[in-house]
C-alpha cells in the first residue's frame, strides 16, 4: 500500500470555518448536504453513507462512541481554536487556497488566523460575481462599474489574490456568450431596477454577467492568473444542464485567453470524465479533484479519481476538499483524498501500468505540485 500521509497537501479550493463551532445535530447534518430543503437534515442525512463514514472518523479522532450525540458532545467541549488547531495540524496541510466570499466574513475565521492555527499558509481568491453585485449596487452609471471592475481585476495579483473564481454556473450557466456593450447596459438597467424594487440584488442577467466576465478573462490572461469555475454538482440553484464543463467551449477556444489557467472545480461531478477530457486536451485547463464536497462515498471517489488519472496527466490534476463551516471537513477531506488517490495508484501498479516510484511522483503532483505551478505559490 502506498502511504501518502507525509505529503503536505495544497487544498486548492476551500472555504473559511465558522467562528462559533458550538453546533447541534440539525446544524451538523445541514452542513453535510447540498440540499437546501430542511427535510434532508431532519430525515435523510443520517442515512447517507458519507455521513456515517464522517461520524466514524470523528469518533476515532475524539476517542468517543460512534453515535451522533457522543461525537457532537466530544467536539463541542473543545474550544474553537483548539478544534481548528488539532484538526488542521493532523491533516498535514501546506496551503489553503480559500474562497472567502462564503460564508459571510463576519461569521468566519480570517484566512490569516486559519493559517496561524493550522501552521500552514492561507491564500485567497477573488469571487467575480460578488464584486459585480457590490459595484452594480454602488454605481448608477454602467461605465463606472466597468472601470472599477477592470481596475480591481487588473490589480488582483499584486493585491494578494492568487486566483479568480466564477459561480456563473449558479446563475446563468457556463455557456458564456459575447454580448454588445449596449445589450449589457440594458441588462444593467434591469438589474438596478430589480434591486431597487426588492431591496437586494442577485444578478442573474446573462448579458451583464457574461460581458463583465469577458473583461475579467482579459485581465486574468494578462496576469496569467488562474480562474476557478464552479462546474457540476451544486444545490438546486444551479441548472446542472448548464453546469457541464463542455459548455465552456467558446471561452476555452479563445486564443487570447490561453494564458489564463482554467480550473474546473468539484471534478465537474457527475461530468468528471468530460472534465478530465478537457484537461487532457487544452493546455490551460486543469481539473480539481474534491474529496469532501460533493458529498459522495469512497466508491464514487475512487471512480472519479480513476477516470481523472486514466485520462489526464497528473500535472493537470489538483487536490481540494471544498470544505466549509467546520474544520472536520478540511481534515477528513485531506485524509480521504490521500487514501483514495493511494488506492487508485495501487490498482494501477497492480495492473502493471506504472511502478511505485512513478506512483509517488504522480501523487506528489496531484496533492501539491500542480497547485504550486498553477497559483504560483
Ligand atoms: Zn466552494
Short mmCIF file of C-alpha atoms and ligand atoms in Angstrom, two decimals:
data_model
loop_
_atom_site.label_atom_id
_atom_site.label_comp_id
_atom_site.label_asym_id
_atom_site.label_seq_id
_atom_site.Cartn_x
_atom_site.Cartn_y
_atom_site.Cartn_z
CA UNK A 1 0.00 0.00 0.00
CA UNK A 2 1.28 3.46 -0.91
CA UNK A 3 1.45 5.78 2.08
CA UNK A 4 0.85 9.41 1.11
CA UNK A 5 0.41 10.80 4.65
CA UNK A 6 3.79 12.55 4.57
CA UNK A 7 2.89 14.65 1.51
CA UNK A 8 1.63 18.06 2.75
CA UNK A 9 -1.45 18.96 0.72
CA UNK A 10 -2.39 22.14 -1.08
CA UNK A 11 -6.17 22.36 -0.67
CA UNK A 12 -6.71 24.34 -3.88
CA UNK A 13 -10.34 25.21 -3.18
CA UNK A 14 -11.94 25.51 0.25
CA UNK A 15 -13.82 27.99 2.43
CA UNK A 16 -13.38 29.51 5.89
CA UNK A 17 -14.77 27.84 9.02
CA UNK A 18 -17.24 29.48 11.40
CA UNK A 19 -16.06 31.41 14.48
CA UNK A 20 -18.75 29.71 16.54
CA UNK A 21 -18.14 25.96 16.48
CA UNK A 22 -20.82 25.04 19.03
CA UNK A 23 -23.22 23.16 16.78
CA UNK A 24 -26.25 20.94 17.30
CA UNK A 25 -27.27 17.82 15.35
CA UNK A 26 -29.52 19.57 12.85
CA UNK A 27 -26.85 22.15 12.02
CA UNK A 28 -24.21 19.47 11.68
CA UNK A 29 -26.36 17.41 9.31
CA UNK A 30 -27.27 20.56 7.38
CA UNK A 31 -23.56 21.17 6.78
CA UNK A 32 -23.28 17.67 5.27
CA UNK A 33 -25.63 18.20 2.35
CA UNK A 34 -26.06 20.50 -0.64
CA UNK A 35 -29.84 20.05 -0.41
CA UNK A 36 -31.45 23.20 0.95
CA UNK A 37 -34.81 21.70 1.94
CA UNK A 38 -34.88 21.23 5.76
CA UNK A 39 -36.40 17.75 5.50
CA UNK A 40 -32.98 16.44 4.44
CA UNK A 41 -31.34 17.34 7.76
CA UNK A 42 -34.37 16.02 9.67
CA UNK A 43 -34.93 12.74 7.85
CA UNK A 44 -32.31 11.74 5.33
CA UNK A 45 -28.75 12.83 6.09
CA UNK A 46 -28.23 10.28 8.87
CA UNK A 47 -28.98 7.65 6.19
CA UNK A 48 -26.21 8.70 3.81
CA UNK A 49 -23.01 6.69 3.53
CA UNK A 50 -20.84 9.81 3.55
CA UNK A 51 -22.33 10.98 6.85
CA UNK A 52 -21.95 7.61 8.56
CA UNK A 53 -18.30 7.49 7.44
CA UNK A 54 -17.62 11.00 8.76
CA UNK A 55 -19.12 10.18 12.18
CA UNK A 56 -16.84 7.13 12.46
CA UNK A 57 -13.75 9.17 11.56
CA UNK A 58 -14.66 11.81 14.13
CA UNK A 59 -15.33 9.19 16.84
CA UNK A 60 -11.84 7.77 16.27
CA UNK A 61 -10.27 11.24 16.35
CA UNK A 62 -12.08 12.31 19.54
CA UNK A 63 -11.86 8.86 21.19
CA UNK A 64 -15.62 8.56 21.79
CA UNK A 65 -18.61 6.40 20.80
CA UNK A 66 -19.75 6.47 17.16
CA UNK A 67 -23.25 7.82 17.68
CA UNK A 68 -24.04 11.37 16.63
CA UNK A 69 -24.74 12.69 20.16
CA UNK A 70 -21.41 11.40 21.55
CA UNK A 71 -19.41 12.74 18.62
CA UNK A 72 -21.00 16.19 18.79
CA UNK A 73 -20.61 16.49 22.54
CA UNK A 74 -16.93 15.41 22.28
CA UNK A 75 -16.16 18.13 19.71
CA UNK A 76 -18.32 20.80 21.36
CA UNK A 77 -16.35 20.55 24.63
CA UNK A 78 -13.20 21.78 22.82
CA UNK A 79 -12.60 25.49 22.33
CA UNK A 80 -12.99 26.77 18.77
CA UNK A 81 -9.27 27.49 18.42
CA UNK A 82 -8.27 24.08 19.81
CA UNK A 83 -10.60 22.33 17.39
CA UNK A 84 -9.06 24.08 14.39
CA UNK A 85 -5.53 23.63 15.67
CA UNK A 86 -5.84 19.87 16.26
CA UNK A 87 -7.67 19.04 13.05
CA UNK A 88 -5.67 21.22 10.66
CA UNK A 89 -2.34 20.03 12.03
CA UNK A 90 -3.42 16.38 11.85
CA UNK A 91 -4.37 16.97 8.21
CA UNK A 92 -0.78 17.99 7.29
CA UNK A 93 -1.73 20.99 5.17
CA UNK A 94 0.82 23.00 3.21
CA UNK A 95 -1.53 25.69 1.84
CA UNK A 96 -5.23 26.51 1.96
CA UNK A 97 -6.50 28.33 -1.14
CA UNK A 98 -9.61 29.99 0.26
CA UNK A 99 -12.77 31.38 -1.28
CA UNK A 100 -13.71 33.87 1.48
CA UNK A 101 -16.89 35.04 -0.32
CA UNK A 102 -18.93 32.41 1.53
CA UNK A 103 -19.88 32.04 4.41
CA UNK A 104 -20.15 35.77 5.31
CA UNK A 105 -16.81 37.15 6.52
CA UNK A 106 -18.10 38.44 9.88
CA UNK A 107 -19.11 34.91 10.96
CA UNK A 108 -15.81 33.27 9.96
CA UNK A 109 -12.18 32.83 10.92
CA UNK A 110 -9.97 35.01 8.73
CA UNK A 111 -7.59 33.27 6.30
CA UNK A 112 -4.66 34.62 8.36
CA UNK A 113 -5.97 33.12 11.61
CA UNK A 114 -6.75 29.78 9.97
CA UNK A 115 -3.17 29.66 8.70
CA UNK A 116 -1.75 30.52 12.14
CA UNK A 117 -3.77 27.84 13.91
CA UNK A 118 -3.09 25.21 11.26
CA UNK A 119 0.58 26.16 10.87
CA UNK A 120 0.02 26.37 7.15
CA UNK A 121 -0.17 29.06 4.53
CA UNK A 122 -3.59 30.52 3.71
CA UNK A 123 -4.10 32.44 0.46
CA UNK A 124 -7.29 33.75 -1.08
CA UNK A 125 -9.14 34.12 -4.34
CA UNK A 126 -11.49 36.84 -5.58
CA UNK A 127 -15.06 35.86 -6.43
CA UNK A 128 -16.16 37.77 -9.52
CA UNK A 129 -19.95 37.72 -9.13
CA UNK A 130 -19.70 39.09 -5.57
CA UNK A 131 -17.62 42.00 -6.84
CA UNK A 132 -20.09 42.57 -9.70
CA UNK A 133 -23.01 42.72 -7.28
CA UNK A 134 -21.28 45.22 -4.99
CA UNK A 135 -20.36 47.53 -7.86
CA UNK A 136 -23.77 47.35 -9.54
CA UNK A 137 -25.45 48.35 -6.28
CA UNK A 138 -23.00 51.19 -5.65
CA UNK A 139 -22.93 52.83 -9.10
CA UNK A 140 -25.77 54.07 -11.25
CA UNK A 141 -23.52 54.55 -14.28
CA UNK A 142 -22.52 51.42 -16.20
CA UNK A 143 -19.18 52.93 -17.29
CA UNK A 144 -18.25 53.44 -13.62
CA UNK A 145 -18.98 49.77 -12.94
CA UNK A 146 -16.82 48.69 -15.89
CA UNK A 147 -13.96 50.99 -14.81
CA UNK A 148 -13.91 49.87 -11.21
CA UNK A 149 -14.36 46.21 -12.08
CA UNK A 150 -11.45 46.40 -14.57
CA UNK A 151 -9.20 48.22 -12.11
CA UNK A 152 -9.84 45.74 -9.30
CA UNK A 153 -9.22 42.68 -11.51
CA UNK A 154 -6.17 44.13 -13.24
CA UNK A 155 -4.53 44.58 -9.81
CA UNK A 156 -5.70 41.28 -8.39
CA UNK A 157 -2.34 39.51 -8.25
CA UNK A 158 -0.44 42.45 -6.79
CA UNK A 159 -3.21 42.80 -4.16
CA UNK A 160 -2.58 39.28 -2.95
CA UNK A 161 -5.21 37.23 -4.80
CA UNK A 162 -3.80 34.03 -6.25
CA UNK A 163 -6.88 33.25 -8.37
CA UNK A 164 -10.28 34.44 -9.52
CA UNK A 165 -13.45 32.42 -9.08
CA UNK A 166 -16.70 32.41 -11.02
CA UNK A 167 -20.03 30.95 -9.93
CA UNK A 168 -21.68 31.77 -13.25
CA UNK A 169 -22.82 28.11 -13.36
CA UNK A 170 -25.03 29.03 -10.38
CA UNK A 171 -26.51 31.98 -12.21
CA UNK A 172 -26.84 31.89 -15.98
CA UNK A 173 -24.71 28.88 -16.97
CA UNK A 174 -21.25 28.10 -18.30
CA UNK A 175 -22.31 28.84 -21.89
CA UNK A 176 -20.76 32.30 -21.56
CA UNK A 177 -21.53 34.30 -24.70
CA UNK A 178 -20.31 37.53 -26.24
CA UNK A 179 -22.71 40.47 -25.96
CA UNK A 180 -22.50 44.04 -27.16
CA UNK A 181 -21.96 46.80 -24.63
CA UNK A 182 -25.49 48.07 -25.37
CA UNK A 183 -27.02 44.69 -24.53
CA UNK A 184 -25.00 44.56 -21.30
CA UNK A 185 -26.02 48.16 -20.45
CA UNK A 186 -29.75 47.36 -20.81
CA UNK A 187 -29.32 44.31 -18.57
CA UNK A 188 -27.54 46.58 -16.08
CA UNK A 189 -30.53 48.96 -16.01
CA UNK A 190 -32.86 45.99 -15.45
CA UNK A 191 -30.66 44.62 -12.64
CA UNK A 192 -30.62 48.02 -10.89
CA UNK A 193 -34.39 48.39 -11.21
CA UNK A 194 -34.95 44.90 -9.80
CA UNK A 195 -32.62 45.65 -6.89
CA UNK A 196 -34.43 48.91 -6.09
CA UNK A 197 -37.74 47.02 -6.02
CA UNK A 198 -36.59 44.11 -3.86
CA UNK A 199 -34.02 45.89 -1.70
CA UNK A 200 -31.34 43.38 -2.70
CA UNK A 201 -29.54 42.25 -5.80
CA UNK A 202 -28.96 38.78 -7.09
CA UNK A 203 -27.53 39.18 -10.57
CA UNK A 204 -28.86 36.60 -12.97
CA UNK A 205 -28.81 38.82 -16.05
CA UNK A 206 -26.93 36.93 -18.71
CA UNK A 207 -25.71 39.75 -20.99
CA UNK A 208 -24.46 41.66 -17.92
CA UNK A 209 -22.62 38.76 -16.24
CA UNK A 210 -21.13 37.43 -19.48
CA UNK A 211 -19.95 40.90 -20.57
CA UNK A 212 -18.18 41.55 -17.26
CA UNK A 213 -16.73 38.02 -17.22
CA UNK A 214 -15.05 38.61 -20.58
CA UNK A 215 -13.42 41.74 -19.13
CA UNK A 216 -12.18 39.62 -16.20
CA UNK A 217 -10.81 36.95 -18.58
CA UNK A 218 -8.77 39.55 -20.46
CA UNK A 219 -7.19 40.85 -17.25
CA UNK A 220 -6.64 37.33 -15.91
CA UNK A 221 -4.91 36.28 -19.14
CA UNK A 222 -2.71 39.37 -18.96
CA UNK A 223 -1.57 38.49 -15.40
CA UNK A 224 -1.53 34.71 -16.08
CA UNK A 225 -3.93 34.48 -13.17
CA UNK A 226 -5.94 31.26 -12.73
CA UNK A 227 -9.73 31.28 -12.94
CA UNK A 228 -11.71 28.67 -10.99
CA UNK A 229 -15.12 27.84 -12.41
CA UNK A 230 -17.76 26.14 -10.32
CA UNK A 231 -18.77 23.18 -12.51
CA UNK A 232 -21.22 20.33 -11.96
CA UNK A 233 -22.71 19.43 -8.57
CA UNK A 234 -24.33 22.19 -6.56
CA UNK A 235 -27.60 22.90 -4.79
CA UNK A 236 -30.82 23.21 -6.81
CA UNK A 237 -29.95 26.85 -7.53
CA UNK A 238 -27.62 25.60 -10.26
CA UNK A 239 -29.09 24.39 -13.52
CA UNK A 240 -26.98 21.26 -13.92
CA UNK A 241 -27.67 21.16 -17.64
CA UNK A 242 -25.63 24.37 -17.95
CA UNK A 243 -23.01 23.25 -15.40
CA UNK A 244 -21.50 20.76 -17.83
CA UNK A 245 -17.90 21.93 -18.47
CA UNK A 246 -18.31 21.28 -22.21
CA UNK A 247 -20.46 24.45 -22.14
CA UNK A 248 -17.20 26.41 -21.72
CA UNK A 249 -16.06 25.57 -25.24
CA UNK A 250 -16.19 29.11 -26.64
CA UNK A 251 -14.18 30.52 -23.73
CA UNK A 252 -11.65 27.67 -23.90
CA UNK A 253 -11.19 28.16 -27.64
CA UNK A 254 -10.38 31.88 -27.38
CA UNK A 255 -6.72 32.29 -28.36
CA UNK A 256 -6.29 35.45 -26.27
CA UNK A 257 -7.34 33.59 -23.07
CA UNK A 258 -4.80 30.77 -23.36
CA UNK A 259 -2.54 32.33 -20.70
CA UNK A 260 -5.38 32.17 -18.12
CA UNK A 261 -5.24 28.76 -16.39
CA UNK A 262 -8.83 27.46 -16.13
CA UNK A 263 -9.64 25.24 -13.14
CA UNK A 264 -12.80 23.11 -13.36
CA UNK A 265 -13.96 22.77 -9.76
CA UNK A 266 -15.55 19.76 -7.97
CA UNK A 267 -14.30 17.28 -10.62
CA UNK A 268 -17.25 18.65 -12.63
CA UNK A 269 -19.21 15.85 -10.93
CA UNK A 270 -21.04 13.96 -12.42
CA UNK A 271 -19.35 15.15 -15.64
CA UNK A 272 -15.97 14.00 -14.31
CA UNK A 273 -14.88 12.16 -17.46
CA UNK A 274 -15.69 15.24 -19.53
CA UNK A 275 -13.73 17.49 -17.18
CA UNK A 276 -10.75 15.10 -17.35
CA UNK A 277 -11.05 15.08 -21.13
CA UNK A 278 -10.87 18.91 -21.28
CA UNK A 279 -7.78 18.86 -19.02
CA UNK A 280 -6.22 16.28 -21.36
CA UNK A 281 -6.82 18.37 -24.48
CA UNK A 282 -6.50 22.07 -23.59
CA UNK A 283 -3.06 23.14 -22.34
CA UNK A 284 -4.54 25.72 -19.95
CA UNK A 285 -7.32 23.56 -18.42
CA UNK A 286 -6.92 21.84 -15.04
CA UNK A 287 -9.30 19.53 -13.21
CA UNK A 288 -9.87 19.95 -9.47
CA UNK A 289 -10.48 16.72 -7.52
CA UNK A 290 -12.52 17.47 -4.43
CA UNK A 291 -12.75 14.96 -1.55
CA UNK A 292 -15.28 16.47 0.87
CA UNK A 293 -17.86 18.19 -1.32
CA UNK A 294 -19.65 16.81 -3.37
CA UNK A 295 -20.77 14.53 -0.53
CA UNK A 296 -20.25 11.14 -2.13
CA UNK A 297 -18.89 7.94 -0.65
CA UNK A 298 -15.47 6.38 -1.17
CA UNK A 299 -16.55 4.11 -4.02
CA UNK A 300 -17.66 7.10 -6.05
CA UNK A 301 -14.45 8.99 -5.17
CA UNK A 302 -12.43 6.01 -6.39
CA UNK A 303 -14.45 6.12 -9.62
CA UNK A 304 -13.82 9.80 -10.42
CA UNK A 305 -10.17 9.55 -9.34
CA UNK A 306 -9.70 6.58 -11.71
CA UNK A 307 -11.39 8.48 -14.51
CA UNK A 308 -9.23 11.56 -13.94
CA UNK A 309 -5.92 9.69 -13.67
CA UNK A 310 -6.79 7.42 -16.56
CA UNK A 311 -7.45 10.31 -18.93
CA UNK A 312 -5.49 13.40 -17.85
CA UNK A 313 -1.85 13.99 -16.88
CA UNK A 314 -1.31 14.32 -13.08
CA UNK A 315 0.26 17.70 -13.80
CA UNK A 316 -3.27 18.80 -14.84
CA UNK A 317 -4.98 17.47 -11.68
CA UNK A 318 -5.23 19.14 -8.26
CA UNK A 319 -6.46 18.05 -4.85
CA UNK A 320 -9.06 20.02 -2.89
CA UNK A 321 -11.81 19.49 -0.32
CA UNK A 322 -14.23 22.42 -0.92
CA UNK A 323 -14.65 22.25 2.87
CA UNK A 324 -16.74 24.83 4.66
CA UNK A 325 -18.22 25.69 8.11
CA UNK A 326 -16.44 23.10 10.31
CA UNK A 327 -12.74 22.11 10.39
CA UNK A 328 -13.57 18.40 10.42
CA UNK A 329 -14.31 18.74 6.71
CA UNK A 330 -10.85 20.08 5.83
CA UNK A 331 -9.27 17.34 7.93
CA UNK A 332 -11.48 14.49 6.66
CA UNK A 333 -11.01 15.58 3.04
CA UNK A 334 -7.22 15.51 3.37
CA UNK A 335 -7.28 12.01 4.88
CA UNK A 336 -9.79 10.76 2.36
CA UNK A 337 -8.09 12.32 -0.66
CA UNK A 338 -4.72 10.76 0.19
CA UNK A 339 -6.32 7.35 0.84
CA UNK A 340 -8.38 7.35 -2.38
CA UNK A 341 -5.50 8.53 -4.58
CA UNK A 342 -3.23 5.90 -2.97
CA UNK A 343 -5.74 3.13 -3.61
CA UNK A 344 -6.19 4.09 -7.28
CA UNK A 345 -2.42 4.29 -7.80
CA UNK A 346 -2.04 0.88 -6.09
CA UNK A 347 -4.54 -0.55 -8.58
CA UNK A 348 -2.51 0.94 -11.42
CA UNK A 349 0.68 -0.63 -10.02
CA UNK A 350 -1.12 -3.99 -9.73
CA UNK A 351 -2.30 -3.63 -13.33
CA UNK A 352 1.36 -3.08 -14.34
CA UNK A 353 0.61 0.37 -15.71
CA UNK A 354 3.15 2.20 -13.52
CA UNK A 355 5.72 1.35 -10.83
CA UNK A 356 5.81 2.52 -7.23
CA UNK A 357 8.25 5.35 -7.79
CA UNK A 358 6.13 6.73 -10.62
CA UNK A 359 3.03 6.41 -8.44
CA UNK A 360 4.59 8.59 -5.71
CA UNK A 361 5.57 11.15 -8.30
CA UNK A 362 2.00 11.34 -9.68
CA UNK A 363 0.57 11.63 -6.14
CA UNK A 364 3.00 14.42 -5.32
CA UNK A 365 1.77 16.34 -8.36
CA UNK A 366 -1.94 15.97 -7.54
CA UNK A 367 -1.59 16.72 -3.83
CA UNK A 368 0.94 19.51 -4.07
CA UNK A 369 2.99 20.35 -7.17
CA UNK A 370 0.30 21.13 -9.77
CA UNK A 371 -1.27 23.75 -7.49
CA UNK A 372 2.14 25.32 -6.81
CA UNK A 373 2.57 25.81 -10.54
CA UNK A 374 -0.98 26.98 -11.32
CA UNK A 375 -1.27 29.51 -8.47
CA UNK A 376 2.45 30.36 -8.36
CA UNK A 377 2.58 29.62 -4.64
ZN1 LIG B 1 -16.54 26.12 -2.97
#
